[in-house]
XYZ file of C-alpha atoms in Angstrom:
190
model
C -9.165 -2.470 -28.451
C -6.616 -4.717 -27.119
C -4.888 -7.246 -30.070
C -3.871 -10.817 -29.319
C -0.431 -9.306 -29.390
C -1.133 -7.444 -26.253
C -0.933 -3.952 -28.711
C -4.204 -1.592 -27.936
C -5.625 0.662 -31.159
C -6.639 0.465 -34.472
C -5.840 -2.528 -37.177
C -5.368 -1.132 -40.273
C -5.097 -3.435 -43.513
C -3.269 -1.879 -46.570
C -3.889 -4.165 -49.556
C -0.652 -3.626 -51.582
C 0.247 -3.959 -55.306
C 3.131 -1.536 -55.221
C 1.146 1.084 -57.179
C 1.792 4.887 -57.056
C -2.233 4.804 -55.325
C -0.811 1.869 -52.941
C 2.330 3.389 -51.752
C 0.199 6.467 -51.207
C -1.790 4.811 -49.351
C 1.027 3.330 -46.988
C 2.546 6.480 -46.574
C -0.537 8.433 -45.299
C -1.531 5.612 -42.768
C 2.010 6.180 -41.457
C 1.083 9.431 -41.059
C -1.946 9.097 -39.237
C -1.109 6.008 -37.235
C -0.645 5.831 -33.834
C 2.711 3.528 -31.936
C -0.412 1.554 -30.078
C -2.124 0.702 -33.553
C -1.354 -2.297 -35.576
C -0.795 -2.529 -39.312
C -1.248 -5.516 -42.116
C 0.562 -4.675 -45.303
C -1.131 -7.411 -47.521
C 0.086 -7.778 -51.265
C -2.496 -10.564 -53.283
C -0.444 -12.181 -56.171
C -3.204 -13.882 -58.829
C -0.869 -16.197 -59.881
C -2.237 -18.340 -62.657
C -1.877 -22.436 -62.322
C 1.182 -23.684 -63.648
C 1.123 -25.143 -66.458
C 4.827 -25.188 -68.018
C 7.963 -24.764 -66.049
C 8.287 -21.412 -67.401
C 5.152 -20.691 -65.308
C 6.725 -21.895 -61.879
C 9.529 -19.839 -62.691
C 7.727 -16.303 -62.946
C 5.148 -17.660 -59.992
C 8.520 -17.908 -57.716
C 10.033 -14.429 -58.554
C 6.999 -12.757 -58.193
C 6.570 -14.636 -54.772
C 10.212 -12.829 -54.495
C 9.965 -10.040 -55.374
C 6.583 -9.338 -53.264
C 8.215 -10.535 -50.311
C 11.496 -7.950 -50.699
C 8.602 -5.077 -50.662
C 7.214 -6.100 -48.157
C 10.070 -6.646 -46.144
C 11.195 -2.979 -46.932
C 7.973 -1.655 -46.240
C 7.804 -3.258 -42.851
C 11.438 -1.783 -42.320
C 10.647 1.386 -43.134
C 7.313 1.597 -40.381
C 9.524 -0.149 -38.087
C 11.791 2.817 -38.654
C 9.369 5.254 -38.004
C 8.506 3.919 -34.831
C 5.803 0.808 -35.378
C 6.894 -2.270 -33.974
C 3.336 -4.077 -34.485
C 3.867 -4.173 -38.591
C 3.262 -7.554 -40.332
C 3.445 -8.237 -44.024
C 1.641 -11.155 -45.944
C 2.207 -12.207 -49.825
C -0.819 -14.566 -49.889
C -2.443 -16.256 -53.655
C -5.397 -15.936 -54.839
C -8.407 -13.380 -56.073
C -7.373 -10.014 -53.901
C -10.471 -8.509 -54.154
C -12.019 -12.011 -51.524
C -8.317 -12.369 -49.975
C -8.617 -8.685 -48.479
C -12.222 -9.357 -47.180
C -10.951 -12.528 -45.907
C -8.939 -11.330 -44.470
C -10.219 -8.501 -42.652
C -12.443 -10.571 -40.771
C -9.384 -13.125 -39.958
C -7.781 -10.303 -38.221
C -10.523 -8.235 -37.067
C -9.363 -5.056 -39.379
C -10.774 -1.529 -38.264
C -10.015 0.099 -41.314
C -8.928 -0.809 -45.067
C -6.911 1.587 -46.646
C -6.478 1.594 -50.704
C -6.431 2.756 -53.513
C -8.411 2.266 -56.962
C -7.014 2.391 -60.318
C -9.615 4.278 -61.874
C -10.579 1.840 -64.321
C -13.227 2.687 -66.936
C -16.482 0.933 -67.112
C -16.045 -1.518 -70.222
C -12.669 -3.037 -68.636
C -14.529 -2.666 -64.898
C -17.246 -4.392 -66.175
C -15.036 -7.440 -67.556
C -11.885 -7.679 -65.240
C -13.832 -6.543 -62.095
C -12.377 -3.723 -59.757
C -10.996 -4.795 -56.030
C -11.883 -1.524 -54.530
C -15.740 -1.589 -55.316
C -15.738 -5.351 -54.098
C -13.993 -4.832 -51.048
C -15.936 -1.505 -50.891
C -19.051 -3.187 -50.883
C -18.186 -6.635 -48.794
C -15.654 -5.258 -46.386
C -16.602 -6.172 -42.559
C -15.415 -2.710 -41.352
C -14.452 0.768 -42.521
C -12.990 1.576 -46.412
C -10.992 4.335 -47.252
C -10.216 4.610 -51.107
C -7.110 6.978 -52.598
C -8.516 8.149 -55.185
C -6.736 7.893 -58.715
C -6.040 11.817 -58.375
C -3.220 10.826 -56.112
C -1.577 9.566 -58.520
C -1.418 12.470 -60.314
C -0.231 14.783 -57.010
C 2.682 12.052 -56.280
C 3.607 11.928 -60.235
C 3.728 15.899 -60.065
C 5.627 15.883 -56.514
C 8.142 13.405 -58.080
C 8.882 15.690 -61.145
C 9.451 19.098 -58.800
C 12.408 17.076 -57.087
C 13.669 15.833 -59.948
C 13.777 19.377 -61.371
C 15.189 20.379 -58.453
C 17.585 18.143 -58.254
C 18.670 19.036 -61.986
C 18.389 22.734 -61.241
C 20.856 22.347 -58.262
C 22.965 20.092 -60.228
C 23.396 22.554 -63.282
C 24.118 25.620 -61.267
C 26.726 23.836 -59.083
C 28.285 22.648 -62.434
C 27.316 26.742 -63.441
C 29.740 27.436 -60.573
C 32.349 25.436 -60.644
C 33.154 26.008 -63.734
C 32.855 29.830 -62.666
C 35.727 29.151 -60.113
C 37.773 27.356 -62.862
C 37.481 30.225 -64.836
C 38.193 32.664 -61.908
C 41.240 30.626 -61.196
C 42.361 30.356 -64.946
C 42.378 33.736 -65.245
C 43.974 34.851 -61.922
C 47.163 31.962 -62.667
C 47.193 34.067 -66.108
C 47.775 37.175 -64.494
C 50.242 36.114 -61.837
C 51.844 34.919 -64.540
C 51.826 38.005 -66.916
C 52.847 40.203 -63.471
């Protein structure tokens, strides 16, 4: 598959709302990407109409704040070696954005994940992943909410770690204080 952009490969859409399941997501196509493949990180903001200037206000950071994300998202693929990485903050109902927007850009594969909702607030708020699931033009690949779990568990061994380390370097150096407290005592006593 050759892209308007002259890359050959896959086109892989990640729909993003900075979730634990979403960054997942990102991170695992990274894995499996390949330098000729092309990736769309797109983040849907649902913004309601504004209707005070309060609402205009939060509208524009989270416009803001998307877009930094994004941008550090794209950095960090374009660190790791993908140069055909483009980011999108669009508006509007995500679950028809993403299918949108998969046929817009011809997508081979949607990556995301699902927040394993239960079916009384499925049922009334709707879920992206079974719409997308269902109306996508091309392949869906849904994280499922386990993930969350795994990266939530992954998180807490480094921070333990980190602690661990942290106390027995403290452990030692006060060990060497000691050691040296004593040894100054003794020279002195000699």
């Amino acid at each position: 598959i050759t892209g308007d952009n002259g890359f050959t490969g896959l086109r892989w859409l990640i729909p993003m709302d900075f979730s634990i399941q979403a960054k997942a997501c990102f991170d695992w196509v990274l894995n499996i990407m390949k330098p000729t493949d092309s990736l769309i990180v797109l983040n849907v903001l649902n913004l309601k109409t504004p209707t005070y200037a309060h609402d205009i206000v939060v509208n524009d950071r989270l416009k803001r704040e998307s877009q930094d994300n994004l941008d550090e998202m794209k950095k960090i693929a374009n660190d790791k070696g993908f140069q055909n990485v483009e980011v999108v903050c669009a508006r509007g109902d995500p679950a028809k954005v993403v299918c949108s927007y998969a046929v817009e850009k011809k997508i081979d594969t949607i990556v995301m994940g699902r927040r394993g909702m239960g079916n009384v607030e499925r049922f009334i708020n709707g879920s992206v992943s079974t719409y997308v699931l269902a109306n996508a033009p091309c392949a869906v690949c849904i994280m499922g909410k386990a993930i969350e779990d795994r990266v939530v568990e992954e998180q807490q061994r480094k921070e333990d770690k980190a602690l661990r380390e942290t106390l027995e370097s403290s452990d030692s150096e006060n060990e060497d204080r000691k050691s040296t407290r004593l040894n100054s005592s003794h020279d002195q006593i000699s």
